[in-house]
Amino acid sequence: LQKLIHLLQATDDPLIQEQALITLSNSAAFSVNQDIIRNLDGLSVIGGMLTNCLPKVKEKALNALNNLSMNIKNQEEIQVFITQVCRIVESAPLNSDVQLAGLRLLTNMSVTSDYHQKMINSIPCFLHLLSEGTERTQIQVLKVLVNLSANPAMTRHLLRAQV
């Protein structure tokens, strides 16, 4: 895992970046690896890949963070990327793999109310995706919205959102 994280930092080759991110994502299926990746500063390295201009690399980074977000301690570090992930969801092509990967990560990050405030500005986007997206996008947006609606503090923001 350490070599993969270093490889991800050291290369500009998008194919290598993609494969390293896929491997890290698959490794994150095991909780012990989630801790190891966090302790090796892997979350910030993977999060740094969100600025990559290639959609496939960005998608794989979102998928890796999504798998790593199943751990509460990892969520504490991943939360710094929520605003950026919301911007990615808003700017990605409608129904794209990047958009869906971002929505899946936001779903996991919104299971508890700890980070709901960071998603408030994206509520109009979520509602737009609900009306314009394909069934896959709609289902993923609904998961985020259901999580947000479980928090009474979000009621006003959900009801006042301009669509």
C-alpha positions as YAML, in Angstrom:
chain: A
units: angstrom
residues:
- id: 1
  name: LEU
  ca: [0.00, 0.00, 0.00]
- id: 2
  name: GLN
  ca: [2.85, 2.34, 0.79]
- id: 3
  name: LYS
  ca: [4.44, 1.70, -2.61]
- id: 4
  name: LEU
  ca: [1.11, 2.33, -4.34]
- id: 5
  name: ILE
  ca: [0.65, 5.65, -2.56]
- id: 6
  name: HIS
  ca: [4.21, 6.69, -3.43]
- id: 7
  name: LEU
  ca: [3.66, 5.60, -7.03]
- id: 8
  name: LEU
  ca: [0.51, 7.69, -7.18]
- id: 9
  name: GLN
  ca: [2.45, 10.72, -5.98]
- id: 10
  name: ALA
  ca: [5.44, 10.14, -8.27]
- id: 11
  name: THR
  ca: [3.80, 9.55, -11.64]
- id: 12
  name: ASP
  ca: [2.05, 11.76, -14.14]
- id: 13
  name: ASP
  ca: [1.01, 8.80, -16.26]
- id: 14
  name: PRO
  ca: [-2.81, 8.66, -16.16]
- id: 15
  name: LEU
  ca: [-2.92, 4.91, -16.85]
- id: 16
  name: ILE
  ca: [-0.66, 4.20, -13.88]
- id: 17
  name: GLN
  ca: [-2.65, 6.64, -11.73]
- id: 18
  name: GLU
  ca: [-5.87, 4.91, -12.72]
- id: 19
  name: GLN
  ca: [-4.55, 1.43, -11.92]
- id: 20
  name: ALA
  ca: [-3.04, 2.54, -8.60]
- id: 21
  name: LEU
  ca: [-6.36, 4.14, -7.61]
- id: 22
  name: ILE
  ca: [-8.30, 1.00, -8.58]
- id: 23
  name: THR
  ca: [-5.95, -1.14, -6.51]
- id: 24
  name: LEU
  ca: [-6.20, 1.20, -3.51]
- id: 25
  name: SER
  ca: [-9.98, 1.23, -3.91]
- id: 26
  name: ASN
  ca: [-10.11, -2.57, -3.94]
- id: 27
  name: SER
  ca: [-7.75, -2.75, -0.96]
- id: 28
  name: ALA
  ca: [-10.09, -0.48, 0.99]
- id: 29
  name: ALA
  ca: [-12.64, -3.31, 1.09]
- id: 30
  name: PHE
  ca: [-10.73, -4.55, 4.14]
- id: 31
  name: SER
  ca: [-11.01, -2.41, 7.27]
- id: 32
  name: VAL
  ca: [-7.39, -3.00, 8.29]
- id: 33
  name: ASN
  ca: [-6.29, -1.54, 4.94]
- id: 34
  name: GLN
  ca: [-8.54, 1.49, 5.48]
- id: 35
  name: ASP
  ca: [-6.54, 2.30, 8.60]
- id: 36
  name: ILE
  ca: [-3.20, 1.63, 6.91]
- id: 37
  name: ILE
  ca: [-4.03, 3.89, 3.95]
- id: 38
  name: ARG
  ca: [-5.06, 6.67, 6.34]
- id: 39
  name: ASN
  ca: [-1.93, 6.27, 8.45]
- id: 40
  name: LEU
  ca: [0.24, 6.47, 5.31]
- id: 41
  name: ASP
  ca: [-1.40, 9.82, 4.42]
- id: 42
  name: GLY
  ca: [-3.08, 8.06, 1.52]
- id: 43
  name: LEU
  ca: [-6.34, 9.97, 1.94]
- id: 44
  name: SER
  ca: [-4.73, 13.30, 1.13]
- id: 45
  name: VAL
  ca: [-2.80, 11.78, -1.78]
- id: 46
  name: ILE
  ca: [-5.98, 10.26, -3.22]
- id: 47
  name: GLY
  ca: [-7.90, 13.47, -2.50]
- id: 48
  name: GLY
  ca: [-5.23, 15.36, -4.41]
- id: 49
  name: MET
  ca: [-6.17, 13.36, -7.49]
- id: 50
  name: LEU
  ca: [-9.59, 15.08, -7.49]
- id: 51
  name: THR
  ca: [-7.96, 18.02, -9.24]
- id: 52
  name: ASN
  ca: [-6.84, 15.81, -12.11]
- id: 53
  name: CYS
  ca: [-8.38, 17.02, -15.36]
- id: 54
  name: LEU
  ca: [-8.90, 13.48, -16.72]
- id: 55
  name: PRO
  ca: [-12.38, 12.17, -15.88]
- id: 56
  name: LYS
  ca: [-11.25, 8.54, -15.50]
- id: 57
  name: VAL
  ca: [-8.59, 9.44, -12.92]
- id: 58
  name: LYS
  ca: [-11.02, 11.70, -11.06]
- id: 59
  name: GLU
  ca: [-13.67, 8.94, -11.08]
- id: 60
  name: LYS
  ca: [-11.22, 6.36, -9.71]
- id: 61
  name: ALA
  ca: [-10.13, 8.78, -6.97]
- id: 62
  name: LEU
  ca: [-13.78, 9.34, -6.00]
- id: 63
  name: ASN
  ca: [-14.37, 5.57, -5.95]
- id: 64
  name: ALA
  ca: [-11.34, 5.03, -3.72]
- id: 65
  name: LEU
  ca: [-12.44, 7.77, -1.31]
- id: 66
  name: ASN
  ca: [-15.94, 6.27, -1.32]
- id: 67
  name: ASN
  ca: [-14.60, 2.87, -0.24]
- id: 68
  name: LEU
  ca: [-12.34, 4.49, 2.34]
- id: 69
  name: SER
  ca: [-15.25, 6.54, 3.73]
- id: 70
  name: MET
  ca: [-16.75, 3.44, 5.35]
- id: 71
  name: ASN
  ca: [-14.46, 4.19, 8.31]
- id: 72
  name: ILE
  ca: [-15.37, 6.98, 10.77]
- id: 73
  name: LYS
  ca: [-11.77, 8.11, 11.25]
- id: 74
  name: ASN
  ca: [-11.35, 8.26, 7.48]
- id: 75
  name: GLN
  ca: [-14.52, 10.34, 7.20]
- id: 76
  name: GLU
  ca: [-12.97, 12.90, 9.53]
- id: 77
  name: GLU
  ca: [-10.16, 13.37, 6.98]
- id: 78
  name: ILE
  ca: [-12.25, 12.95, 3.83]
- id: 79
  name: GLN
  ca: [-14.70, 15.66, 4.96]
- id: 80
  name: VAL
  ca: [-12.22, 18.33, 3.84]
- id: 81
  name: PHE
  ca: [-12.97, 17.27, 0.25]
- id: 82
  name: ILE
  ca: [-16.79, 17.47, 0.48]
- id: 83
  name: THR
  ca: [-17.08, 20.97, -0.99]
- id: 84
  name: GLN
  ca: [-14.75, 20.00, -3.82]
- id: 85
  name: VAL
  ca: [-16.74, 16.80, -4.45]
- id: 86
  name: CYS
  ca: [-19.96, 18.84, -4.57]
- id: 87
  name: ARG
  ca: [-18.37, 21.12, -7.19]
- id: 88
  name: ILE
  ca: [-17.29, 18.07, -9.18]
- id: 89
  name: VAL
  ca: [-20.84, 16.68, -9.09]
- id: 90
  name: GLU
  ca: [-22.22, 20.04, -10.23]
- id: 91
  name: SER
  ca: [-19.75, 20.52, -13.07]
- id: 92
  name: ALA
  ca: [-19.53, 16.93, -14.34]
- id: 93
  name: PRO
  ca: [-21.50, 15.96, -17.42]
- id: 94
  name: LEU
  ca: [-25.04, 14.88, -16.54]
- id: 95
  name: ASN
  ca: [-25.24, 11.17, -15.66]
- id: 96
  name: SER
  ca: [-21.50, 10.67, -16.13]
- id: 97
  name: ASP
  ca: [-19.47, 8.11, -14.21]
- id: 98
  name: VAL
  ca: [-17.66, 10.98, -12.46]
- id: 99
  name: GLN
  ca: [-20.96, 12.48, -11.31]
- id: 100
  name: LEU
  ca: [-22.24, 9.13, -10.04]
- id: 101
  name: ALA
  ca: [-18.96, 8.41, -8.22]
- id: 102
  name: GLY
  ca: [-19.18, 11.82, -6.52]
- id: 103
  name: LEU
  ca: [-22.79, 11.20, -5.51]
- id: 104
  name: ARG
  ca: [-21.89, 7.80, -4.05]
- id: 105
  name: LEU
  ca: [-19.18, 9.41, -1.92]
- id: 106
  name: LEU
  ca: [-21.60, 12.14, -0.79]
- id: 107
  name: THR
  ca: [-24.11, 9.43, 0.13]
- id: 108
  name: ASN
  ca: [-21.61, 7.79, 2.47]
- id: 109
  name: MET
  ca: [-20.48, 11.12, 3.88]
- id: 110
  name: SER
  ca: [-24.08, 12.13, 4.60]
- id: 111
  name: VAL
  ca: [-25.08, 9.00, 6.55]
- id: 112
  name: THR
  ca: [-24.43, 10.91, 9.75]
- id: 113
  name: SER
  ca: [-25.31, 14.57, 10.15]
- id: 114
  name: ASP
  ca: [-21.70, 15.53, 10.91]
- id: 115
  name: TYR
  ca: [-21.00, 16.96, 7.44]
- id: 116
  name: HIS
  ca: [-24.43, 18.01, 6.17]
- id: 117
  name: GLN
  ca: [-23.60, 21.72, 6.46]
- id: 118
  name: LYS
  ca: [-20.91, 21.29, 3.81]
- id: 119
  name: MET
  ca: [-23.55, 20.15, 1.30]
- id: 120
  name: ILE
  ca: [-26.12, 22.93, 1.76]
- id: 121
  name: ASN
  ca: [-25.02, 24.94, -1.27]
- id: 122
  name: SER
  ca: [-25.40, 21.88, -3.50]
- id: 123
  name: ILE
  ca: [-29.04, 21.17, -2.62]
- id: 124
  name: PRO
  ca: [-30.34, 23.06, -5.71]
- id: 125
  name: CYS
  ca: [-27.99, 20.96, -7.85]
- id: 126
  name: PHE
  ca: [-29.23, 17.76, -6.23]
- id: 127
  name: LEU
  ca: [-32.83, 18.73, -6.93]
- id: 128
  name: HIS
  ca: [-31.93, 19.59, -10.54]
- id: 129
  name: LEU
  ca: [-30.27, 16.17, -10.95]
- id: 130
  name: LEU
  ca: [-33.37, 14.57, -9.48]
- id: 131
  name: SER
  ca: [-35.51, 16.06, -12.24]
- id: 132
  name: GLU
  ca: [-33.03, 15.83, -15.15]
- id: 133
  name: GLY
  ca: [-30.93, 12.75, -14.43]
- id: 134
  name: THR
  ca: [-31.35, 9.17, -15.52]
- id: 135
  name: GLU
  ca: [-32.77, 6.61, -13.13]
- id: 136
  name: ARG
  ca: [-29.28, 5.72, -11.83]
- id: 137
  name: THR
  ca: [-28.52, 9.37, -11.09]
- id: 138
  name: GLN
  ca: [-31.94, 9.93, -9.53]
- id: 139
  name: ILE
  ca: [-31.51, 6.96, -7.19]
- id: 140
  name: GLN
  ca: [-28.11, 8.17, -6.06]
- id: 141
  name: VAL
  ca: [-29.36, 11.75, -5.53]
- id: 142
  name: LEU
  ca: [-32.35, 10.45, -3.58]
- id: 143
  name: LYS
  ca: [-29.99, 8.61, -1.23]
- id: 144
  name: VAL
  ca: [-28.15, 11.86, -0.50]
- id: 145
  name: LEU
  ca: [-31.41, 13.80, -0.08]
- id: 146
  name: VAL
  ca: [-32.89, 11.16, 2.24]
- id: 147
  name: ASN
  ca: [-29.77, 11.33, 4.40]
- id: 148
  name: LEU
  ca: [-29.96, 15.13, 4.50]
- id: 149
  name: SER
  ca: [-33.69, 15.09, 5.26]
- id: 150
  name: ALA
  ca: [-33.13, 12.89, 8.33]
- id: 151
  name: ASN
  ca: [-31.46, 15.91, 9.94]
- id: 152
  name: PRO
  ca: [-34.02, 18.42, 11.29]
- id: 153
  name: ALA
  ca: [-31.45, 21.22, 10.90]
- id: 154
  name: MET
  ca: [-31.56, 20.67, 7.12]
- id: 155
  name: THR
  ca: [-35.34, 21.03, 6.74]
- id: 156
  name: ARG
  ca: [-35.27, 24.78, 6.11]
- id: 157
  name: HIS
  ca: [-32.47, 24.46, 3.55]
- id: 158
  name: LEU
  ca: [-34.23, 21.65, 1.70]
- id: 159
  name: LEU
  ca: [-37.56, 23.45, 1.56]
- id: 160
  name: ARG
  ca: [-36.12, 26.83, 0.56]
- id: 161
  name: ALA
  ca: [-33.84, 25.52, -2.18]
- id: 162
  name: GLN
  ca: [-34.25, 27.29, -5.51]
- id: 163
  name: VAL
  ca: [-34.53, 24.82, -8.34]
...
